[in-house]
Amino acid sequence: MQQERSGLFLWLTYRRLQRLAITAAMSRCPRDTSPRILVLRRSLLRTIALTQFRSSISRSCLNPSHRRRSAPSWLLPASTGASSSHSVDAYASETRELAYRLLELMAKAVGAEPPAVLLGVFQGQPQGMRVNYYPPCRQAADRVLGLSPHTDAGGLTLLLQMDNAAVDGLQIKKDGKWFSVNVVDGAFVVNVGDALEIMSNGKFTSVEHRAVIHPAKERISAAMFFYPCPHMMVGPLPEFVKGDKERYGSTSYEDFMKHYFATKLDGRKHLERLKLEQ
């Protein structure tokens, strides 16, 4: 019964999040069929100049153990009010528990004991949420990307793709080819980030992915990012190296993120510099 209530709560929160995403995106994106490049400017990513065919809203989702910080007033449309803020907080709490459980199961699956070691790297650390709106582009859908090829920097990403008209926009790269990830209503796409690939000594692989534009239909997605402790050294954890060689070097999390942003979200280039010769 508890699992049913939890599942229902997450489903209802997901639906409220969809409405929040639509309201927020529509308030910032004019809807027309002319090609329009939306330039994202993020205070935390000033080293990057991105030009993407999308609009997004972001929010830091801090755990109760952290000092509560309110989202900037410009981040949410005035019409959403306190209700949307509560929805995001509740959604962050539910996805946090799911991510922790996934990390434990992943560690057990590859024999990394005790699994609590991996969980401890992420437990109680900040989360980041981003809702993306991708408008249609009739004239140049085959030449315009909603989001350029990249990998995620952190640990895990839980992505919900809105099932509106079953618009497939997420693509992953495998063996040099791009494959679409089909939309499954209410299902999460679980993506491994670069930090987790390094900490697992390559047992989990960070996936290069991108977002494409549909010529006639809009698309909305919501991503929840889970980050490791910002004061740690990013390197293979001993529990994942047993009986093997370290495949990656170690670096401070600060330097790791600086190099990540310096590559301007260009595929897996920043990971290659940390790989050790075998």
C-alpha positions as protocol buffer text, in pm:
chain_id: "A"
residue {
  index: 1
  type: MET
  ca { x: 0 y: 0 z: 0 }
}
residue {
  index: 2
  type: GLN
  ca { x: 285 y: 237 z: 88 }
}
residue {
  index: 3
  type: GLN
  ca { x: 448 y: 169 z: -249 }
}
residue {
  index: 4
  type: GLU
  ca { x: 119 y: 235 z: -427 }
}
residue {
  index: 5
  type: ARG
  ca { x: 77 y: 568 z: -246 }
}
residue {
  index: 6
  type: SER
  ca { x: 435 y: 663 z: -324 }
}
residue {
  index: 7
  type: GLY
  ca { x: 391 y: 574 z: -690 }
}
residue {
  index: 8
  type: LEU
  ca { x: 64 y: 767 z: -711 }
}
residue {
  index: 9
  type: PHE
  ca { x: 221 y: 1068 z: -543 }
}
residue {
  index: 10
  type: LEU
  ca { x: 511 y: 1067 z: -789 }
}
residue {
  index: 11
  type: TRP
  ca { x: 272 y: 1034 z: -1083 }
}
residue {
  index: 12
  type: LEU
  ca { x: 57 y: 1324 z: -962 }
}
residue {
  index: 13
  type: THR
  ca { x: 366 y: 1535 z: -897 }
}
residue {
  index: 14
  type: TYR
  ca { x: 488 y: 1451 z: -1247 }
}
residue {
  index: 15
  type: ARG
  ca { x: 161 y: 1579 z: -1394 }
}
residue {
  index: 16
  type: ARG
  ca { x: 183 y: 1899 z: -1190 }
}
residue {
  index: 17
  type: LEU
  ca { x: 541 y: 1938 z: -1305 }
}
residue {
  index: 18
  type: GLN
  ca { x: 428 y: 1912 z: -1665 }
}
residue {
  index: 19
  type: ARG
  ca { x: 186 y: 2199 z: -1611 }
}
residue {
  index: 20
  type: LEU
  ca { x: 460 y: 2399 z: -1439 }
}
residue {
  index: 21
  type: ALA
  ca { x: 697 y: 2336 z: -1729 }
}
residue {
  index: 22
  type: ILE
  ca { x: 442 y: 2440 z: -1989 }
}
residue {
  index: 23
  type: THR
  ca { x: 348 y: 2757 z: -1802 }
}
residue {
  index: 24
  type: ALA
  ca { x: 708 y: 2854 z: -1740 }
}
residue {
  index: 25
  type: ALA
  ca { x: 826 y: 2775 z: -2090 }
}
residue {
  index: 26
  type: MET
  ca { x: 536 y: 2950 z: -2259 }
}
residue {
  index: 27
  type: SER
  ca { x: 595 y: 3264 z: -2054 }
}
residue {
  index: 28
  type: ARG
  ca { x: 950 y: 3286 z: -2185 }
}
residue {
  index: 29
  type: CYS
  ca { x: 919 y: 3144 z: -2538 }
}
residue {
  index: 30
  type: PRO
  ca { x: 709 y: 3301 z: -2813 }
}
residue {
  index: 31
  type: ARG
  ca { x: 530 y: 3029 z: -3006 }
}
residue {
  index: 32
  type: ASP
  ca { x: 566 y: 3063 z: -3380 }
}
residue {
  index: 33
  type: THR
  ca { x: 704 y: 2859 z: -3666 }
}
residue {
  index: 34
  type: SER
  ca { x: 995 y: 3086 z: -3756 }
}
residue {
  index: 35
  type: PRO
  ca { x: 1345 y: 2970 z: -3668 }
}
residue {
  index: 36
  type: ARG
  ca { x: 1447 y: 3136 z: -3343 }
}
residue {
  index: 37
  type: ILE
  ca { x: 1773 y: 3077 z: -3163 }
}
residue {
  index: 38
  type: LEU
  ca { x: 1743 y: 3102 z: -2788 }
}
residue {
  index: 39
  type: VAL
  ca { x: 2065 y: 3197 z: -2614 }
}
residue {
  index: 40
  type: LEU
  ca { x: 2093 y: 3062 z: -2262 }
}
residue {
  index: 41
  type: ARG
  ca { x: 2291 y: 3264 z: -2013 }
}
residue {
  index: 42
  type: ARG
  ca { x: 2357 y: 3093 z: -1681 }
}
residue {
  index: 43
  type: SER
  ca { x: 2546 y: 3269 z: -1404 }
}
residue {
  index: 44
  type: LEU
  ca { x: 2722 y: 2945 z: -1309 }
}
residue {
  index: 45
  type: LEU
  ca { x: 2830 y: 2872 z: -1665 }
}
residue {
  index: 46
  type: ARG
  ca { x: 2977 y: 3206 z: -1770 }
}
residue {
  index: 47
  type: THR
  ca { x: 3271 y: 3035 z: -1935 }
}
residue {
  index: 48
  type: ILE
  ca { x: 3037 y: 2885 z: -2196 }
}
residue {
  index: 49
  type: ALA
  ca { x: 2856 y: 3062 z: -2478 }
}
residue {
  index: 50
  type: LEU
  ca { x: 2573 y: 2830 z: -2577 }
}
residue {
  index: 51
  type: THR
  ca { x: 2332 y: 2878 z: -2861 }
}
residue {
  index: 52
  type: GLN
  ca { x: 2053 y: 2622 z: -2846 }
}
residue {
  index: 53
  type: PHE
  ca { x: 1704 y: 2602 z: -2990 }
}
residue {
  index: 54
  type: ARG
  ca { x: 1530 y: 2571 z: -2656 }
}
residue {
  index: 55
  type: SER
  ca { x: 1435 y: 2755 z: -2340 }
}
residue {
  index: 56
  type: SER
  ca { x: 1485 y: 2625 z: -1989 }
}
residue {
  index: 57
  type: ILE
  ca { x: 1429 y: 2703 z: -1624 }
}
residue {
  index: 58
  type: SER
  ca { x: 1662 y: 2575 z: -1355 }
}
residue {
  index: 59
  type: ARG
  ca { x: 1647 y: 2542 z: -980 }
}
residue {
  index: 60
  type: SER
  ca { x: 1875 y: 2421 z: -704 }
}
residue {
  index: 61
  type: CYS
  ca { x: 1704 y: 2158 z: -489 }
}
residue {
  index: 62
  type: LEU
  ca { x: 1882 y: 2147 z: -154 }
}
residue {
  index: 63
  type: ASN
  ca { x: 1843 y: 1867 z: 97 }
}
residue {
  index: 64
  type: PRO
  ca { x: 1695 y: 1953 z: 437 }
}
residue {
  index: 65
  type: SER
  ca { x: 2046 y: 1932 z: 584 }
}
residue {
  index: 66
  type: HIS
  ca { x: 2149 y: 2231 z: 372 }
}
residue {
  index: 67
  type: ARG
  ca { x: 2049 y: 2591 z: 426 }
}
residue {
  index: 68
  type: ARG
  ca { x: 1726 y: 2651 z: 237 }
}
residue {
  index: 69
  type: ARG
  ca { x: 1764 y: 2895 z: -47 }
}
residue {
  index: 70
  type: SER
  ca { x: 1466 y: 3031 z: -237 }
}
residue {
  index: 71
  type: ALA
  ca { x: 1467 y: 3026 z: -615 }
}
residue {
  index: 72
  type: PRO
  ca { x: 1514 y: 3367 z: -778 }
}
residue {
  index: 73
  type: SER
  ca { x: 1187 y: 3547 z: -846 }
}
residue {
  index: 74
  type: TRP
  ca { x: 1250 y: 3543 z: -1219 }
}
residue {
  index: 75
  type: LEU
  ca { x: 1287 y: 3166 z: -1227 }
}
residue {
  index: 76
  type: LEU
  ca { x: 918 y: 3084 z: -1191 }
}
residue {
  index: 77
  type: PRO
  ca { x: 626 y: 3264 z: -1356 }
}
residue {
  index: 78
  type: ALA
  ca { x: 417 y: 3469 z: -1118 }
}
residue {
  index: 79
  type: SER
  ca { x: 109 y: 3259 z: -1197 }
}
residue {
  index: 80
  type: THR
  ca { x: 263 y: 2940 z: -1055 }
}
residue {
  index: 81
  type: GLY
  ca { x: 297 y: 3076 z: -700 }
}
residue {
  index: 82
  type: ALA
  ca { x: 370 y: 2869 z: -391 }
}
residue {
  index: 83
  type: SER
  ca { x: 194 y: 2562 z: -527 }
}
residue {
  index: 84
  type: SER
  ca { x: 455 y: 2504 z: -797 }
}
residue {
  index: 85
  type: SER
  ca { x: 737 y: 2558 z: -547 }
}
residue {
  index: 86
  type: HIS
  ca { x: 586 y: 2292 z: -323 }
}
residue {
  index: 87
  type: SER
  ca { x: 552 y: 2056 z: -620 }
}
residue {
  index: 88
  type: VAL
  ca { x: 918 y: 2096 z: -711 }
}
residue {
  index: 89
  type: ASP
  ca { x: 1028 y: 2040 z: -350 }
}
residue {
  index: 90
  type: ALA
  ca { x: 810 y: 1730 z: -319 }
}
residue {
  index: 91
  type: TYR
  ca { x: 929 y: 1601 z: -656 }
}
residue {
  index: 92
  type: ALA
  ca { x: 1292 y: 1656 z: -554 }
}
residue {
  index: 93
  type: SER
  ca { x: 1236 y: 1462 z: -232 }
}
residue {
  index: 94
  type: GLU
  ca { x: 1078 y: 1164 z: -409 }
}
residue {
  index: 95
  type: THR
  ca { x: 1341 y: 1146 z: -683 }
}
residue {
  index: 96
  type: ARG
  ca { x: 1616 y: 1176 z: -422 }
}
residue {
  index: 97
  type: GLU
  ca { x: 1504 y: 856 z: -251 }
}
residue {
  index: 98
  type: LEU
  ca { x: 1482 y: 682 z: -588 }
}
residue {
  index: 99
  type: ALA
  ca { x: 1835 y: 791 z: -684 }
}
residue {
  index: 100
  type: TYR
  ca { x: 1977 y: 670 z: -352 }
}
residue {
  index: 101
  type: ARG
  ca { x: 1816 y: 330 z: -401 }
}
residue {
  index: 102
  type: LEU
  ca { x: 1950 y: 308 z: -756 }
}
residue {
  index: 103
  type: LEU
  ca { x: 2304 y: 387 z: -641 }
}
residue {
  index: 104
  type: GLU
  ca { x: 2288 y: 109 z: -383 }
}
residue {
  index: 105
  type: LEU
  ca { x: 2161 y: -144 z: -636 }
}
residue {
  index: 106
  type: MET
  ca { x: 2418 y: -42 z: -896 }
}
residue {
  index: 107
  type: ALA
  ca { x: 2703 y: -87 z: -648 }
}
residue {
  index: 108
  type: LYS
  ca { x: 2575 y: -431 z: -547 }
}
residue {
  index: 109
  type: ALA
  ca { x: 2536 y: -534 z: -911 }
}
residue {
  index: 110
  type: VAL
  ca { x: 2909 y: -495 z: -978 }
}
residue {
  index: 111
  type: GLY
  ca { x: 3021 y: -636 z: -644 }
}
residue {
  index: 112
  type: ALA
  ca { x: 3130 y: -306 z: -490 }
}
residue {
  index: 113
  type: GLU
  ca { x: 3090 y: -374 z: -118 }
}
residue {
  index: 114
  type: PRO
  ca { x: 2973 y: -214 z: 95 }
}
residue {
  index: 115
  type: PRO
  ca { x: 2731 y: -24 z: -135 }
}
residue {
  index: 116
  type: ALA
  ca { x: 2693 y: 243 z: 133 }
}
residue {
  index: 117
  type: VAL
  ca { x: 3033 y: 382 z: 29 }
}
residue {
  index: 118
  type: LEU
  ca { x: 2903 y: 494 z: -310 }
}
residue {
  index: 119
  type: LEU
  ca { x: 2578 y: 617 z: -159 }
}
residue {
  index: 120
  type: GLY
  ca { x: 2771 y: 822 z: 95 }
}
residue {
  index: 121
  type: VAL
  ca { x: 2935 y: 1024 z: -182 }
}
residue {
  index: 122
  type: PHE
  ca { x: 2596 y: 1157 z: -295 }
}
residue {
  index: 123
  type: GLN
  ca { x: 2383 y: 1137 z: 18 }
}
residue {
  index: 124
  type: GLY
  ca { x: 2289 y: 1478 z: 154 }
}
residue {
  index: 125
  type: GLN
  ca { x: 2441 y: 1663 z: -141 }
}
residue {
  index: 126
  type: PRO
  ca { x: 2267 y: 1925 z: -362 }
}
residue {
  index: 127
  type: GLN
  ca { x: 2045 y: 1840 z: -655 }
}
residue {
  index: 128
  type: GLY
  ca { x: 1977 y: 2046 z: -963 }
}
residue {
  index: 129
  type: MET
  ca { x: 1657 y: 2050 z: -1165 }
}
residue {
  index: 130
  type: ARG
  ca { x: 1609 y: 2177 z: -1518 }
}
residue {
  index: 131
  type: VAL
  ca { x: 1288 y: 2190 z: -1721 }
}
residue {
  index: 132
  type: ASN
  ca { x: 1347 y: 2224 z: -2096 }
}
residue {
  index: 133
  type: TYR
  ca { x: 1106 y: 2345 z: -2361 }
}
residue {
  index: 134
  type: TYR
  ca { x: 1195 y: 2265 z: -2723 }
}
residue {
  index: 135
  type: PRO
  ca { x: 978 y: 2455 z: -2975 }
}
residue {
  index: 136
  type: PRO
  ca { x: 913 y: 2312 z: -3321 }
}
residue {
  index: 137
  type: CYS
  ca { x: 1124 y: 2433 z: -3613 }
}
residue {
  index: 138
  type: ARG
  ca { x: 977 y: 2363 z: -3955 }
}
residue {
  index: 139
  type: GLN
  ca { x: 1245 y: 2527 z: -4167 }
}
residue {
  index: 140
  type: ALA
  ca { x: 1559 y: 2384 z: -4013 }
}
residue {
  index: 141
  type: ALA
  ca { x: 1473 y: 2090 z: -3788 }
}
residue {
  index: 142
  type: ASP
  ca { x: 1729 y: 1872 z: -3965 }
}
residue {
  index: 143
  type: ARG
  ca { x: 2005 y: 2128 z: -3906 }
}
residue {
  index: 144
  type: VAL
  ca { x: 1920 y: 2267 z: -3561 }
}
residue {
  index: 145
  type: LEU
  ca { x: 1985 y: 2094 z: -3228 }
}
residue {
  index: 146
  type: GLY
  ca { x: 1787 y: 2155 z: -2914 }
}
residue {
  index: 147
  type: LEU
  ca { x: 2095 y: 2063 z: -2710 }
}
residue {
  index: 148
  type: SER
  ca { x: 2440 y: 1983 z: -2846 }
}
residue {
  index: 149
  type: PRO
  ca { x: 2612 y: 1646 z: -2784 }
}
residue {
  index: 150
  type: HIS
  ca { x: 2745 y: 1621 z: -2429 }
}
residue {
  index: 151
  type: THR
  ca { x: 2769 y: 1405 z: -2120 }
}
residue {
  index: 152
  type: ASP
  ca { x: 2639 y: 1493 z: -1774 }
}
residue {
  index: 153
  type: ALA
  ca { x: 2904 y: 1592 z: -1523 }
}
residue {
  index: 154
  type: GLY
  ca { x: 2762 y: 1455 z: -1199 }
}
residue {
  index: 155
  type: GLY
  ca { x: 2648 y: 1118 z: -1072 }
}
residue {
  index: 156
  type: LEU
  ca { x: 2299 y: 1028 z: -1185 }
}
residue {
  index: 157
  type: THR
  ca { x: 2040 y: 1210 z: -1393 }
}
residue {
  index: 158
  type: LEU
  ca { x: 1671 y: 1118 z: -1380 }
}
residue {
  index: 159
  type: LEU
  ca { x: 1495 y: 1247 z: -1689 }
}
residue {
  index: 160
  type: LEU
  ca { x: 1122 y: 1258 z: -1755 }
}
residue {
  index: 161
  type: GLN
  ca { x: 1014 y: 1311 z: -2114 }
}
residue {
  index: 162
  type: MET
  ca { x: 667 y: 1453 z: -2154 }
}
residue {
  index: 163
  type: ASP
  ca { x: 456 y: 1210 z: -2357 }
}
residue {
  index: 164
  type: ASN
  ca { x: 273 y: 1485 z: -2545 }
}
residue {
  index: 165
  type: ALA
  ca { x: 213 y: 1342 z: -2893 }
}
residue {
  index: 166
  type: ALA
  ca { x: 497 y: 1095 z: -2829 }
}
residue {
  index: 167
  type: VAL
  ca { x: 767 y: 1331 z: -2954 }
}
residue {
  index: 168
  type: ASP
  ca { x: 1106 y: 1159 z: -2947 }
}
residue {
  index: 169
  type: GLY
  ca { x: 1382 y: 1414 z: -2897 }
}
residue {
  index: 170
  type: LEU
  ca { x: 1648 y: 1251 z: -2680 }
}
residue {
  index: 171
  type: GLN
  ca { x: 1922 y: 1065 z: -2865 }
}
residue {
  index: 172
  type: ILE
  ca { x: 2222 y: 868 z: -2735 }
}
residue {
  index: 173
  type: LYS
  ca { x: 2544 y: 788 z: -2916 }
}
residue {
  index: 174
  type: LYS
  ca { x: 2668 y: 433 z: -2954 }
}
residue {
  index: 175
  type: ASP
  ca { x: 2943 y: 308 z: -3186 }
}
residue {
  index: 176
  type: GLY
  ca { x: 2948 y: 644 z: -3361 }
}
residue {
  index: 177
  type: LYS
  ca { x: 2576 y: 641 z: -3441 }
}
residue {
  index: 178
  type: TRP
  ca { x: 2283 y: 826 z: -3286 }
}
residue {
  index: 179
  type: PHE
  ca { x: 1979 y: 635 z: -3158 }
}
residue {
  index: 180
  type: SER
  ca { x: 1649 y: 782 z: -3041 }
}
residue {
  index: 181
  type: VAL
  ca { x: 1521 y: 707 z: -2690 }
}
residue {
  index: 182
  type: ASN
  ca { x: 1150 y: 635 z: -2716 }
}
residue {
  index: 183
  type: VAL
  ca { x: 914 y: 819 z: -2484 }
}
residue {
  index: 184
  type: VAL
  ca { x: 751 y: 596 z: -2221 }
}
residue {
  index: 185
  type: ASP
  ca { x: 477 y: 771 z: -2027 }
}
residue {
  index: 186
  type: GLY
  ca { x: 574 y: 821 z: -1663 }
}
residue {
  index: 187
  type: ALA
  ca { x: 907 y: 639 z: -1698 }
}
residue {
  index: 188
  type: PHE
  ca { x: 1248 y: 777 z: -1605 }
}
residue {
  index: 189
  type: VAL
  ca { x: 1551 y: 773 z: -1829 }
}
residue {
  index: 190
  type: VAL
  ca { x: 1842 y: 706 z: -1591 }
}
residue {
  index: 191
  type: ASN
  ca { x: 2169 y: 852 z: -1715 }
}
residue {
  index: 192
  type: VAL
  ca { x: 2514 y: 792 z: -1566 }
}
residue {
  index: 193
  type: GLY
  ca { x: 2730 y: 1103 z: -1529 }
}
residue {
  index: 194
  type: ASP
  ca { x: 3104 y: 1150 z: -1573 }
}
residue {
  index: 195
  type: ALA
  ca { x: 3186 y: 1162 z: -1203 }
}
residue {
  index: 196
  type: LEU
  ca { x: 3013 y: 828 z: -1148 }
}
residue {
  index: 197
  type: GLU
  ca { x: 3200 y: 671 z: -1441 }
}
residue {
  index: 198
  type: ILE
  ca { x: 3531 y: 773 z: -1287 }
}
residue {
  index: 199
  type: MET
  ca { x: 3437 y: 671 z: -932 }
}
residue {
  index: 200
  type: SER
  ca { x: 3320 y: 331 z: -1058 }
}
residue {
  index: 201
  type: ASN
  ca { x: 3650 y: 288 z: -1247 }
}
residue {
  index: 202
  type: GLY
  ca { x: 3460 y: 258 z: -1573 }
}
residue {
  index: 203
  type: LYS
  ca { x: 3215 y: -7 z: -1459 }
}
residue {
  index: 204
  type: PHE
  ca { x: 2937 y: 241 z: -1536 }
}
residue {
  index: 205
  type: THR
  ca { x: 2969 y: 447 z: -1852 }
}
residue {
  index: 206
  type: SER
  ca { x: 2867 y: 806 z: -1899 }
}
residue {
  index: 207
  type: VAL
  ca { x: 2653 y: 829 z: -2212 }
}
residue {
  index: 208
  type: GLU
  ca { x: 2696 y: 1099 z: -2473 }
}
residue {
  index: 209
  type: HIS
  ca { x: 2355 y: 1236 z: -2568 }
}
residue {
  index: 210
  type: ARG
  ca { x: 2182 y: 1525 z: -2742 }
}
residue {
  index: 211
  type: ALA
  ca { x: 1836 y: 1669 z: -2802 }
}
residue {
  index: 212
  type: VAL
  ca { x: 1691 y: 1713 z: -3150 }
}
residue {
  index: 213
  type: ILE
  ca { x: 1408 y: 1934 z: -3271 }
}
residue {
  index: 214
  type: HIS
  ca { x: 1079 y: 1816 z: -3421 }
}
residue {
  index: 215
  type: PRO
  ca { x: 960 y: 2009 z: -3728 }
}
residue {
  index: 216
  type: ALA
  ca { x: 598 y: 2039 z: -3612 }
}
residue {
  index: 217
  type: LYS
  ca { x: 565 y: 1946 z: -3244 }
}
residue {
  index: 218
  type: GLU
  ca { x: 695 y: 2095 z: -2921 }
}
residue {
  index: 219
  type: ARG
  ca { x: 869 y: 1887 z: -2657 }
}
residue {
  index: 220
  type: ILE
  ca { x: 914 y: 1924 z: -2283 }
}
residue {
  index: 221
  type: SER
  ca { x: 1149 y: 1734 z: -2054 }
}
residue {
  index: 222
  type: ALA
  ca { x: 1245 y: 1761 z: -1686 }
}
residue {
  index: 223
  type: ALA
  ca { x: 1588 y: 1652 z: -1562 }
}
residue {
  index: 224
  type: MET
  ca { x: 1695 y: 1603 z: -1201 }
}
residue {
  index: 225
  type: PHE
  ca { x: 2073 y: 1598 z: -1149 }
}
residue {
  index: 226
  type: PHE
  ca { x: 2245 y: 1440 z: -849 }
}
residue {
  index: 227
  type: TYR
  ca { x: 2592 y: 1567 z: -764 }
}
residue {
  index: 228
  type: PRO
  ca { x: 2871 y: 1429 z: -542 }
}
residue {
  index: 229
  type: CYS
  ca { x: 3025 y: 1614 z: -250 }
}
residue {
  index: 230
  type: PRO
  ca { x: 3182 y: 1933 z: -395 }
}
residue {
  index: 231
  type: HIS
  ca { x: 3485 y: 1905 z: -165 }
}
residue {
  index: 232
  type: MET
  ca { x: 3587 y: 1553 z: -262 }
}
residue {
  index: 233
  type: MET
  ca { x: 3859 y: 1420 z: -490 }
}
residue {
  index: 234
  type: VAL
  ca { x: 3708 y: 1270 z: -804 }
}
residue {
  index: 235
  type: GLY
  ca { x: 3879 y: 938 z: -871 }
}
residue {
  index: 236
  type: PRO
  ca { x: 3817 y: 562 z: -865 }
}
residue {
  index: 237
  type: LEU
  ca { x: 3677 y: 440 z: -533 }
}
residue {
  index: 238
  type: PRO
  ca { x: 3874 y: 147 z: -383 }
}
residue {
  index: 239
  type: GLU
  ca { x: 3555 y: -62 z: -367 }
}
residue {
  index: 240
  type: PHE
  ca { x: 3538 y: -53 z: -749 }
}
residue {
  index: 241
  type: VAL
  ca { x: 3908 y: -122 z: -812 }
}
residue {
  index: 242
  type: LYS
  ca { x: 3943 y: -454 z: -627 }
}
residue {
  index: 243
  type: GLY
  ca { x: 4145 y: -692 z: -843 }
}
residue {
  index: 244
  type: ASP
  ca { x: 4177 y: -434 z: -1119 }
}
residue {
  index: 245
  type: LYS
  ca { x: 4395 y: -138 z: -1215 }
}
residue {
  index: 246
  type: GLU
  ca { x: 4283 y: 220 z: -1178 }
}
residue {
  index: 247
  type: ARG
  ca { x: 4165 y: 336 z: -1519 }
}
residue {
  index: 248
  type: TYR
  ca { x: 4135 y: 704 z: -1428 }
}
residue {
  index: 249
  type: GLY
  ca { x: 4346 y: 958 z: -1246 }
}
residue {
  index: 250
  type: SER
  ca { x: 4216 y: 1170 z: -959 }
}
residue {
  index: 251
  type: THR
  ca { x: 4144 y: 1541 z: -946 }
}
residue {
  index: 252
  type: SER
  ca { x: 3962 y: 1782 z: -720 }
}
residue {
  index: 253
  type: TYR
  ca { x: 3593 y: 1825 z: -791 }
}
residue {
  index: 254
  type: GLU
  ca { x: 3653 y: 2195 z: -854 }
}
residue {
  index: 255
  type: ASP
  ca { x: 3915 y: 2129 z: -1123 }
}
residue {
  index: 256
  type: PHE
  ca { x: 3700 y: 1850 z: -1264 }
}
residue {
  index: 257
  type: MET
  ca { x: 3411 y: 2092 z: -1317 }
}
residue {
  index: 258
  type: LYS
  ca { x: 3637 y: 2363 z: -1459 }
}
residue {
  index: 259
  type: HIS
  ca { x: 3763 y: 2125 z: -1726 }
}
residue {
  index: 260
  type: TYR
  ca { x: 3410 y: 2004 z: -1792 }
}
residue {
  index: 261
  type: PHE
  ca { x: 3286 y: 2356 z: -1866 }
}
residue {
  index: 262
  type: ALA
  ca { x: 3602 y: 2446 z: -2058 }
}
residue {
  index: 263
  type: THR
  ca { x: 3520 y: 2178 z: -2317 }
}
residue {
  index: 264
  type: LYS
  ca { x: 3190 y: 2360 z: -2387 }
}
residue {
  index: 265
  type: LEU
  ca { x: 2985 y: 2041 z: -2364 }
}
residue {
  index: 266
  type: ASP
  ca { x: 3185 y: 1884 z: -2646 }
}
residue {
  index: 267
  type: GLY
  ca { x: 3120 y: 1513 z: -2613 }
}
residue {
  index: 268
  type: ARG
  ca { x: 3355 y: 1312 z: -2387 }
}
residue {
  index: 269
  type: LYS
  ca { x: 3676 y: 1511 z: -2441 }
}
residue {
  index: 270
  type: HIS
  ca { x: 3721 y: 1611 z: -2079 }
}
residue {
  index: 271
  type: LEU
  ca { x: 3697 y: 1246 z: -1968 }
}
residue {
  index: 272
  type: GLU
  ca { x: 3977 y: 1139 z: -2199 }
}
residue {
  index: 273
  type: ARG
  ca { x: 4232 y: 1354 z: -2015 }
}
residue {
  index: 274
  type: LEU
  ca { x: 4177 y: 1156 z: -1693 }
}
residue {
  index: 275
  type: LYS
  ca { x: 4211 y: 812 z: -1849 }
}
residue {
  index: 276
  type: LEU
  ca { x: 4528 y: 624 z: -1760 }
}
residue {
  index: 277
  type: GLU
  ca { x: 4724 y: 407 z: -2001 }
}
residue {
  index: 278
  type: GLN
  ca { x: 4664 y: 37 z: -1935 }
}
